[in-house]
């Protein structure tokens, strides 16, 4: 059921549903989340069941502020606090040591937990009202079936889960891709998932360089090799390979969609979408475009690889690489 997120009575209804252990979809500035109270494992179990998500794949706990975040950690590392103060509310998740007995299901039973403070006014109103009702944080992965394209509009959520789910409509998400995730649970910070924030921005706030991800890193949301995938087959190609493939007209697959940043629109493909030149604009529309191309009946989507020498594109490049990895074909190079 769609509820107007600007209506205080809708916020109250959704907060009471959370307090009762039910699921609620909420808008954030990144994507829409499928939320349950993080302090009740039975409620969190409903998220995993609804999404078809493995229970050992951790969720992110959304909190109203740093004070609420401290309830979930056994010790807040100084670097995590610096990042929180720099980017919260906003599109950054920090992984910190988990307090015993807190959010075990949301953390996938790990000794660490991911925490984020969303900036979206509807999310903040919901968290504030839920807090008044005794809810200590809301676990909320993206509100879609596991491994599929994240939702950036309320209607995307409704199309996945139907009318029974309460969905707070807060309009289109401003950022459009999920938060950056930084592991702060060990000696030095490690970027586990890129987002709209650049590594340089994160390092400046952290006061030290980000380290490379290693085998000891905790599991984190949205970091599986194959993820964010539409129903159509995604082929990720550089500009030259995409141009060469399009020049071989007889080899076009049926219902072909093209999403290119630098090529002029060509006759032939069923659907053509031009990717924005700006990384933030591309992130904003990325998931909505993938859903649109699916709905238009595309069987294959050929996407021009984002520039590799600009860290502003890291988040978009990461999502597209994982979307392409969901299929048996090559993630880069010419379609086969």
mmCIF file of C-alpha atoms in Angstrom:
data_model
loop_
_atom_site.group_PDB
_atom_site.id
_atom_site.type_symbol
_atom_site.label_atom_id
_atom_site.label_comp_id
_atom_site.label_asym_id
_atom_site.label_seq_id
_atom_site.Cartn_x
_atom_site.Cartn_y
_atom_site.Cartn_z
ATOM 1 C CA UNK A 1 0.000 0.000 0.000
ATOM 2 C CA UNK A 2 1.452 3.359 -1.022
ATOM 3 C CA UNK A 3 1.414 6.008 1.714
ATOM 4 C CA UNK A 4 2.234 9.685 1.293
ATOM 5 C CA UNK A 5 5.552 10.146 3.056
ATOM 6 C CA UNK A 6 4.851 13.827 3.725
ATOM 7 C CA UNK A 7 1.712 12.964 5.726
ATOM 8 C CA UNK A 8 2.429 12.750 9.506
ATOM 9 C CA UNK A 9 -0.348 10.181 9.918
ATOM 10 C CA UNK A 10 1.358 7.956 7.327
ATOM 11 C CA UNK A 11 4.659 8.289 9.187
ATOM 12 C CA UNK A 12 2.920 7.327 12.422
ATOM 13 C CA UNK A 13 1.235 4.323 10.813
ATOM 14 C CA UNK A 14 4.519 3.104 9.351
ATOM 15 C CA UNK A 15 6.383 3.634 12.625
ATOM 16 C CA UNK A 16 3.750 1.648 14.515
ATOM 17 C CA UNK A 17 4.058 -1.167 11.970
ATOM 18 C CA UNK A 18 7.820 -1.224 12.564
ATOM 19 C CA UNK A 19 7.294 -1.245 16.321
ATOM 20 C CA UNK A 20 4.969 -4.237 15.900
ATOM 21 C CA UNK A 21 7.678 -6.149 14.025
ATOM 22 C CA UNK A 22 6.235 -5.660 10.539
ATOM 23 C CA UNK A 23 7.989 -4.664 7.296
ATOM 24 C CA UNK A 24 7.870 -1.142 5.883
ATOM 25 C CA UNK A 25 9.498 0.196 2.708
ATOM 26 C CA UNK A 26 11.012 3.636 3.135
ATOM 27 C CA UNK A 27 12.765 6.127 0.886
ATOM 28 C CA UNK A 28 16.357 7.148 1.510
ATOM 29 C CA UNK A 29 18.545 9.458 -0.536
ATOM 30 C CA UNK A 30 20.286 6.403 -2.046
ATOM 31 C CA UNK A 31 17.568 3.810 -2.798
ATOM 32 C CA UNK A 32 14.333 2.615 -1.189
ATOM 33 C CA UNK A 33 14.876 0.229 1.710
ATOM 34 C CA UNK A 34 12.864 -2.710 3.029
ATOM 35 C CA UNK A 35 12.865 -2.010 6.742
ATOM 36 C CA UNK A 36 12.301 -3.896 9.989
ATOM 37 C CA UNK A 37 13.301 -3.028 13.535
ATOM 38 C CA UNK A 38 16.919 -4.054 13.911
ATOM 39 C CA UNK A 39 16.638 -4.860 17.619
ATOM 40 C CA UNK A 40 14.228 -7.747 17.042
ATOM 41 C CA UNK A 41 15.674 -10.720 15.138
ATOM 42 C CA UNK A 42 12.244 -12.163 14.336
ATOM 43 C CA UNK A 43 11.326 -8.931 12.539
ATOM 44 C CA UNK A 44 14.611 -8.920 10.604
ATOM 45 C CA UNK A 45 13.970 -12.513 9.534
ATOM 46 C CA UNK A 46 10.973 -11.244 7.571
ATOM 47 C CA UNK A 47 13.310 -9.136 5.405
ATOM 48 C CA UNK A 48 15.377 -12.151 4.427
ATOM 49 C CA UNK A 49 12.243 -14.160 3.667
ATOM 50 C CA UNK A 50 10.615 -11.407 1.582
ATOM 51 C CA UNK A 51 13.729 -10.726 -0.476
ATOM 52 C CA UNK A 52 14.860 -14.339 -0.807
ATOM 53 C CA UNK A 53 18.174 -13.191 0.655
ATOM 54 C CA UNK A 54 20.660 -15.536 2.378
ATOM 55 C CA UNK A 55 20.570 -14.945 6.130
ATOM 56 C CA UNK A 56 24.368 -14.694 6.333
ATOM 57 C CA UNK A 57 24.423 -11.718 3.927
ATOM 58 C CA UNK A 58 24.364 -8.778 6.359
ATOM 59 C CA UNK A 59 22.014 -5.823 6.323
ATOM 60 C CA UNK A 60 22.668 -2.155 7.091
ATOM 61 C CA UNK A 61 21.091 -0.687 10.215
ATOM 62 C CA UNK A 62 19.699 2.825 9.751
ATOM 63 C CA UNK A 63 19.842 5.144 12.757
ATOM 64 C CA UNK A 64 18.778 8.704 13.482
ATOM 65 C CA UNK A 65 22.135 9.987 14.726
ATOM 66 C CA UNK A 66 25.507 9.069 16.210
ATOM 67 C CA UNK A 67 24.008 8.644 19.684
ATOM 68 C CA UNK A 68 21.657 5.943 18.378
ATOM 69 C CA UNK A 69 24.525 4.342 16.469
ATOM 70 C CA UNK A 70 26.506 3.942 19.697
ATOM 71 C CA UNK A 71 23.850 1.554 21.031
ATOM 72 C CA UNK A 72 24.822 -0.955 18.334
ATOM 73 C CA UNK A 73 28.599 -0.932 18.803
ATOM 74 C CA UNK A 74 30.800 -2.274 21.575
ATOM 75 C CA UNK A 75 33.286 0.510 20.857
ATOM 76 C CA UNK A 76 33.015 3.284 18.306
ATOM 77 C CA UNK A 77 36.405 3.554 16.557
ATOM 78 C CA UNK A 78 37.718 7.115 16.248
ATOM 79 C CA UNK A 79 37.936 6.845 12.460
ATOM 80 C CA UNK A 80 34.281 5.783 12.310
ATOM 81 C CA UNK A 81 33.296 8.792 14.399
ATOM 82 C CA UNK A 82 35.234 11.126 12.090
ATOM 83 C CA UNK A 83 33.464 9.693 9.067
ATOM 84 C CA UNK A 84 30.073 9.934 10.765
ATOM 85 C CA UNK A 85 30.673 13.560 11.679
ATOM 86 C CA UNK A 86 31.755 14.356 8.117
ATOM 87 C CA UNK A 87 29.069 12.551 6.119
ATOM 88 C CA UNK A 88 26.052 11.863 8.345
ATOM 89 C CA UNK A 89 23.248 12.233 7.559
ATOM 90 C CA UNK A 90 24.257 10.980 4.142
ATOM 91 C CA UNK A 91 25.245 8.125 1.820
ATOM 92 C CA UNK A 92 27.951 6.497 3.952
ATOM 93 C CA UNK A 93 27.821 3.210 5.875
ATOM 94 C CA UNK A 94 30.471 2.421 8.480
ATOM 95 C CA UNK A 95 31.141 -1.091 9.722
ATOM 96 C CA UNK A 96 32.032 -1.177 13.416
ATOM 97 C CA UNK A 97 32.375 -3.794 16.170
ATOM 98 C CA UNK A 98 28.894 -4.975 17.155
ATOM 99 C CA UNK A 99 27.624 -4.741 20.711
ATOM 100 C CA UNK A 100 26.876 -8.199 22.165
ATOM 101 C CA UNK A 101 23.211 -9.082 21.869
ATOM 102 C CA UNK A 102 22.433 -6.308 19.393
ATOM 103 C CA UNK A 103 21.261 -6.814 15.793
ATOM 104 C CA UNK A 104 22.700 -10.310 15.440
ATOM 105 C CA UNK A 105 20.330 -11.255 12.613
ATOM 106 C CA UNK A 106 20.851 -7.962 10.776
ATOM 107 C CA UNK A 107 24.621 -8.447 11.005
ATOM 108 C CA UNK A 108 24.450 -11.933 9.496
ATOM 109 C CA UNK A 109 25.779 -13.229 12.839
ATOM 110 C CA UNK A 110 29.082 -11.387 12.350
ATOM 111 C CA UNK A 111 30.904 -9.619 15.166
ATOM 112 C CA UNK A 112 30.568 -6.352 13.228
ATOM 113 C CA UNK A 113 27.567 -4.330 12.070
ATOM 114 C CA UNK A 114 27.007 -1.766 9.308
ATOM 115 C CA UNK A 115 25.437 1.538 10.393
ATOM 116 C CA UNK A 116 24.083 4.429 8.356
ATOM 117 C CA UNK A 117 22.241 7.664 9.085
ATOM 118 C CA UNK A 118 20.046 8.520 6.079
ATOM 119 C CA UNK A 119 19.467 12.102 4.935
ATOM 120 C CA UNK A 120 16.043 11.701 3.317
ATOM 121 C CA UNK A 121 13.466 13.699 5.317
ATOM 122 C CA UNK A 122 10.876 10.914 5.169
ATOM 123 C CA UNK A 123 13.372 8.344 6.449
ATOM 124 C CA UNK A 124 14.409 10.699 9.232
ATOM 125 C CA UNK A 125 10.809 11.382 10.243
ATOM 126 C CA UNK A 126 10.114 7.646 10.326
ATOM 127 C CA UNK A 127 13.225 6.886 12.395
ATOM 128 C CA UNK A 128 12.354 9.663 14.844
ATOM 129 C CA UNK A 129 8.772 8.478 15.331
ATOM 130 C CA UNK A 130 9.831 4.827 15.561
ATOM 131 C CA UNK A 131 12.423 5.796 18.176
ATOM 132 C CA UNK A 132 9.621 7.316 20.270
ATOM 133 C CA UNK A 133 7.904 3.914 20.083
ATOM 134 C CA UNK A 134 11.003 2.068 21.320
ATOM 135 C CA UNK A 135 12.546 1.023 17.992
ATOM 136 C CA UNK A 136 16.346 1.144 18.169
ATOM 137 C CA UNK A 137 17.414 1.336 14.551
ATOM 138 C CA UNK A 138 15.873 -0.025 11.348
ATOM 139 C CA UNK A 139 17.591 -2.704 9.280
ATOM 140 C CA UNK A 140 16.898 -1.879 5.638
ATOM 141 C CA UNK A 141 18.485 -3.431 2.559
ATOM 142 C CA UNK A 142 17.239 -2.317 -0.840
ATOM 143 C CA UNK A 143 13.533 -3.033 -1.322
ATOM 144 C CA UNK A 144 13.786 -5.540 -4.166
ATOM 145 C CA UNK A 145 14.163 -9.268 -4.666
ATOM 146 C CA UNK A 146 17.668 -10.438 -3.831
ATOM 147 C CA UNK A 147 20.233 -9.727 -6.550
ATOM 148 C CA UNK A 148 17.884 -7.653 -8.692
ATOM 149 C CA UNK A 149 17.822 -3.962 -9.600
ATOM 150 C CA UNK A 150 17.473 -1.639 -6.617
ATOM 151 C CA UNK A 151 14.368 0.600 -6.473
ATOM 152 C CA UNK A 152 14.650 4.385 -6.603
ATOM 153 C CA UNK A 153 10.919 5.155 -6.720
ATOM 154 C CA UNK A 154 7.989 3.937 -4.655
ATOM 155 C CA UNK A 155 6.329 2.337 -7.666
ATOM 156 C CA UNK A 156 9.440 0.177 -8.186
ATOM 157 C CA UNK A 157 8.928 -1.272 -4.711
ATOM 158 C CA UNK A 158 5.229 -1.826 -5.227
ATOM 159 C CA UNK A 159 5.875 -3.647 -8.491
ATOM 160 C CA UNK A 160 8.156 -6.101 -6.643
ATOM 161 C CA UNK A 161 6.121 -6.748 -3.498
ATOM 162 C CA UNK A 162 2.522 -5.844 -4.323
ATOM 163 C CA UNK A 163 -0.084 -3.892 -2.366
ATOM 164 C CA UNK A 164 0.275 -5.712 0.955
ATOM 165 C CA UNK A 165 3.576 -4.041 1.832
ATOM 166 C CA UNK A 166 3.405 -0.563 3.389
ATOM 167 C CA UNK A 167 5.476 1.751 1.178
ATOM 168 C CA UNK A 168 6.207 5.332 2.203
ATOM 169 C CA UNK A 169 6.383 7.365 -0.990
ATOM 170 C CA UNK A 170 9.110 9.988 -0.793
ATOM 171 C CA UNK A 171 9.583 10.582 -4.511
ATOM 172 C CA UNK A 172 12.634 9.686 -6.580
ATOM 173 C CA UNK A 173 15.842 9.055 -4.599
ATOM 174 C CA UNK A 174 18.336 11.904 -4.948
ATOM 175 C CA UNK A 175 21.523 9.791 -5.198
ATOM 176 C CA UNK A 176 20.254 6.675 -6.967
ATOM 177 C CA UNK A 177 22.910 4.111 -5.960
ATOM 178 C CA UNK A 178 23.597 2.582 -2.574
ATOM 179 C CA UNK A 179 25.877 4.075 0.057
ATOM 180 C CA UNK A 180 29.641 3.777 0.183
ATOM 181 C CA UNK A 181 30.633 1.157 2.783
ATOM 182 C CA UNK A 182 33.800 1.641 4.839
ATOM 183 C CA UNK A 183 35.016 -1.050 7.216
ATOM 184 C CA UNK A 184 36.144 0.646 10.435
ATOM 185 C CA UNK A 185 36.114 -2.502 12.551
ATOM 186 C CA UNK A 186 39.842 -3.192 12.140
ATOM 187 C CA UNK A 187 43.044 -1.193 12.529
ATOM 188 C CA UNK A 188 42.719 0.810 9.306
ATOM 189 C CA UNK A 189 39.670 1.816 7.209
ATOM 190 C CA UNK A 190 38.890 -0.226 4.101
ATOM 191 C CA UNK A 191 36.452 0.695 1.314
ATOM 192 C CA UNK A 192 34.253 -2.354 0.771
ATOM 193 C CA UNK A 193 31.715 -0.819 -1.628
ATOM 194 C CA UNK A 194 32.049 2.418 -3.599
ATOM 195 C CA UNK A 195 29.176 4.867 -3.774
ATOM 196 C CA UNK A 196 28.703 8.484 -4.716
ATOM 197 C CA UNK A 197 31.481 9.583 -2.321
ATOM 198 C CA UNK A 198 34.965 9.420 -3.833
ATOM 199 C CA UNK A 199 37.875 7.701 -2.075
ATOM 200 C CA UNK A 200 39.601 11.090 -1.808
ATOM 201 C CA UNK A 201 36.618 12.545 0.055
ATOM 202 C CA UNK A 202 36.524 9.591 2.440
ATOM 203 C CA UNK A 203 40.269 9.670 3.067
ATOM 204 C CA UNK A 204 40.200 13.395 3.791
ATOM 205 C CA UNK A 205 37.521 12.885 6.440
ATOM 206 C CA UNK A 206 39.120 9.721 7.846
ATOM 207 C CA UNK A 207 42.489 11.417 8.222
ATOM 208 C CA UNK A 208 44.314 8.432 6.739
ATOM 209 C CA UNK A 209 44.465 6.429 3.492
ATOM 210 C CA UNK A 210 41.963 3.715 2.722
ATOM 211 C CA UNK A 211 43.513 0.252 2.669
ATOM 212 C CA UNK A 212 42.898 -2.470 0.095
ATOM 213 C CA UNK A 213 40.138 -4.962 0.755
ATOM 214 C CA UNK A 214 41.502 -8.337 1.876
ATOM 215 C CA UNK A 215 40.236 -11.804 2.740
ATOM 216 C CA UNK A 216 39.753 -10.835 6.393
ATOM 217 C CA UNK A 217 37.214 -8.103 5.571
ATOM 218 C CA UNK A 218 33.749 -8.631 7.015
ATOM 219 C CA UNK A 219 30.916 -9.519 4.683
ATOM 220 C CA UNK A 220 29.034 -6.427 3.569
ATOM 221 C CA UNK A 221 25.769 -5.645 1.836
ATOM 222 C CA UNK A 222 25.753 -5.503 -1.964
ATOM 223 C CA UNK A 223 29.279 -6.838 -2.475
ATOM 224 C CA UNK A 224 28.571 -10.191 -4.104
ATOM 225 C CA UNK A 225 30.140 -10.629 -7.536
ATOM 226 C CA UNK A 226 26.734 -10.779 -9.250
ATOM 227 C CA UNK A 227 24.138 -8.262 -8.097
ATOM 228 C CA UNK A 228 21.875 -5.378 -9.209
ATOM 229 C CA UNK A 229 20.765 -7.346 -12.274
ATOM 230 C CA UNK A 230 17.757 -6.661 -14.518
ATOM 231 C CA UNK A 231 15.964 -9.521 -16.256
ATOM 232 C CA UNK A 232 17.656 -8.638 -19.546
ATOM 233 C CA UNK A 233 21.198 -9.827 -20.211
ATOM 234 C CA UNK A 234 23.671 -7.005 -19.532
ATOM 235 C CA UNK A 235 26.801 -6.655 -21.684
ATOM 236 C CA UNK A 236 29.366 -4.110 -20.523
ATOM 237 C CA UNK A 237 31.647 -2.911 -23.352
ATOM 238 C CA UNK A 238 34.160 -0.147 -23.851
ATOM 239 C CA UNK A 239 33.394 2.462 -26.510
ATOM 240 C CA UNK A 240 35.391 0.777 -29.292
ATOM 241 C CA UNK A 241 33.904 -2.674 -28.671
ATOM 242 C CA UNK A 242 30.390 -1.242 -28.490
ATOM 243 C CA UNK A 243 30.895 0.643 -31.763
ATOM 244 C CA UNK A 244 32.276 -2.462 -33.478
ATOM 245 C CA UNK A 245 29.384 -4.615 -32.262
ATOM 246 C CA UNK A 246 26.818 -2.104 -33.463
ATOM 247 C CA UNK A 247 28.496 -1.925 -36.882
ATOM 248 C CA UNK A 248 27.825 -5.649 -37.360
ATOM 249 C CA UNK A 249 24.094 -5.132 -37.872
ATOM 250 C CA UNK A 250 23.329 -8.715 -38.775
ATOM 251 C CA UNK A 251 24.492 -9.827 -35.325
ATOM 252 C CA UNK A 252 22.183 -7.616 -33.293
ATOM 253 C CA UNK A 253 20.090 -9.669 -30.876
ATOM 254 C CA UNK A 254 16.325 -9.134 -30.912
ATOM 255 C CA UNK A 255 14.974 -6.397 -28.631
ATOM 256 C CA UNK A 256 18.388 -4.830 -28.164
ATOM 257 C CA UNK A 257 18.782 -1.812 -25.854
ATOM 258 C CA UNK A 258 21.865 0.412 -25.838
ATOM 259 C CA UNK A 259 22.928 2.721 -23.006
ATOM 260 C CA UNK A 260 25.913 4.774 -24.159
ATOM 261 C CA UNK A 261 27.651 7.879 -22.913
ATOM 262 C CA UNK A 262 29.687 8.817 -25.991
ATOM 263 C CA UNK A 263 28.211 7.220 -29.114
ATOM 264 C CA UNK A 264 25.678 9.097 -31.247
ATOM 265 C CA UNK A 265 22.241 7.517 -31.505
ATOM 266 C CA UNK A 266 22.261 4.895 -34.260
ATOM 267 C CA UNK A 267 19.439 3.396 -36.263
ATOM 268 C CA UNK A 268 18.798 -0.268 -35.650
ATOM 269 C CA UNK A 269 18.701 -1.067 -31.934
ATOM 270 C CA UNK A 270 15.175 -1.355 -30.555
ATOM 271 C CA UNK A 271 15.829 1.097 -27.698
ATOM 272 C CA UNK A 272 18.547 3.697 -27.208
ATOM 273 C CA UNK A 273 19.223 5.653 -24.031
ATOM 274 C CA UNK A 274 21.990 8.230 -23.677
ATOM 275 C CA UNK A 275 23.942 8.000 -20.433
ATOM 276 C CA UNK A 276 24.698 11.368 -18.795
ATOM 277 C CA UNK A 277 28.254 12.686 -18.993
ATOM 278 C CA UNK A 278 28.196 13.535 -15.284
ATOM 279 C CA UNK A 279 28.750 10.672 -12.835
ATOM 280 C CA UNK A 280 26.210 11.917 -10.276
ATOM 281 C CA UNK A 281 23.543 12.314 -12.971
ATOM 282 C CA UNK A 282 24.300 8.806 -14.253
ATOM 283 C CA UNK A 283 24.014 7.370 -10.734
ATOM 284 C CA UNK A 284 20.701 9.151 -10.198
ATOM 285 C CA UNK A 285 19.057 7.520 -13.214
ATOM 286 C CA UNK A 286 20.948 4.213 -13.468
ATOM 287 C CA UNK A 287 18.565 1.807 -11.747
ATOM 288 C CA UNK A 288 15.478 3.540 -13.120
ATOM 289 C CA UNK A 289 16.860 3.177 -16.660
ATOM 290 C CA UNK A 290 17.602 -0.530 -16.162
ATOM 291 C CA UNK A 291 14.065 -1.077 -14.910
ATOM 292 C CA UNK A 292 12.655 0.962 -17.807
ATOM 293 C CA UNK A 293 14.561 -1.113 -20.358
ATOM 294 C CA UNK A 294 13.328 -4.327 -18.752
ATOM 295 C CA UNK A 295 9.749 -3.052 -18.863
ATOM 296 C CA UNK A 296 10.182 -2.096 -22.520
ATOM 297 C CA UNK A 297 10.964 -5.724 -23.359
ATOM 298 C CA UNK A 298 14.726 -5.557 -23.898
ATOM 299 C CA UNK A 299 16.335 -8.985 -24.081
ATOM 300 C CA UNK A 300 19.891 -7.620 -24.031
ATOM 301 C CA UNK A 301 21.265 -4.303 -22.779
ATOM 302 C CA UNK A 302 24.624 -3.206 -24.168
ATOM 303 C CA UNK A 303 26.163 -0.595 -21.882
ATOM 304 C CA UNK A 304 29.211 1.543 -22.471
ATOM 305 C CA UNK A 305 31.735 1.089 -19.661
ATOM 306 C CA UNK A 306 32.083 4.250 -17.531
ATOM 307 C CA UNK A 307 35.466 5.995 -17.612
ATOM 308 C CA UNK A 308 38.072 4.099 -15.605
ATOM 309 C CA UNK A 309 40.285 7.054 -14.767
ATOM 310 C CA UNK A 310 37.735 9.081 -12.790
ATOM 311 C CA UNK A 311 36.925 7.939 -9.243
ATOM 312 C CA UNK A 312 33.616 9.831 -9.357
ATOM 313 C CA UNK A 313 32.372 6.979 -11.560
ATOM 314 C CA UNK A 314 33.464 4.187 -9.181
ATOM 315 C CA UNK A 315 29.983 3.590 -7.773
ATOM 316 C CA UNK A 316 28.288 3.428 -11.180
ATOM 317 C CA UNK A 317 31.066 1.223 -12.563
ATOM 318 C CA UNK A 318 30.750 -1.129 -9.588
ATOM 319 C CA UNK A 319 26.973 -1.546 -10.017
ATOM 320 C CA UNK A 320 27.240 -2.147 -13.766
ATOM 321 C CA UNK A 321 30.068 -4.665 -13.358
ATOM 322 C CA UNK A 322 28.017 -6.674 -10.885
ATOM 323 C CA UNK A 323 24.901 -6.463 -13.077
ATOM 324 C CA UNK A 324 26.886 -7.825 -16.021
ATOM 325 C CA UNK A 325 28.471 -10.546 -13.875
ATOM 326 C CA UNK A 326 25.027 -12.019 -13.206
ATOM 327 C CA UNK A 327 25.026 -13.529 -16.714
ATOM 328 C CA UNK A 328 27.096 -16.240 -18.322
ATOM 329 C CA UNK A 329 28.402 -13.967 -21.087
ATOM 330 C CA UNK A 330 31.559 -11.862 -20.778
ATOM 331 C CA UNK A 331 31.342 -8.741 -18.606
ATOM 332 C CA UNK A 332 33.672 -6.832 -20.884
ATOM 333 C CA UNK A 333 34.511 -7.177 -24.549
ATOM 334 C CA UNK A 334 32.327 -7.967 -27.538
ATOM 335 C CA UNK A 335 28.965 -9.697 -27.084
ATOM 336 C CA UNK A 336 28.893 -13.406 -27.887
#
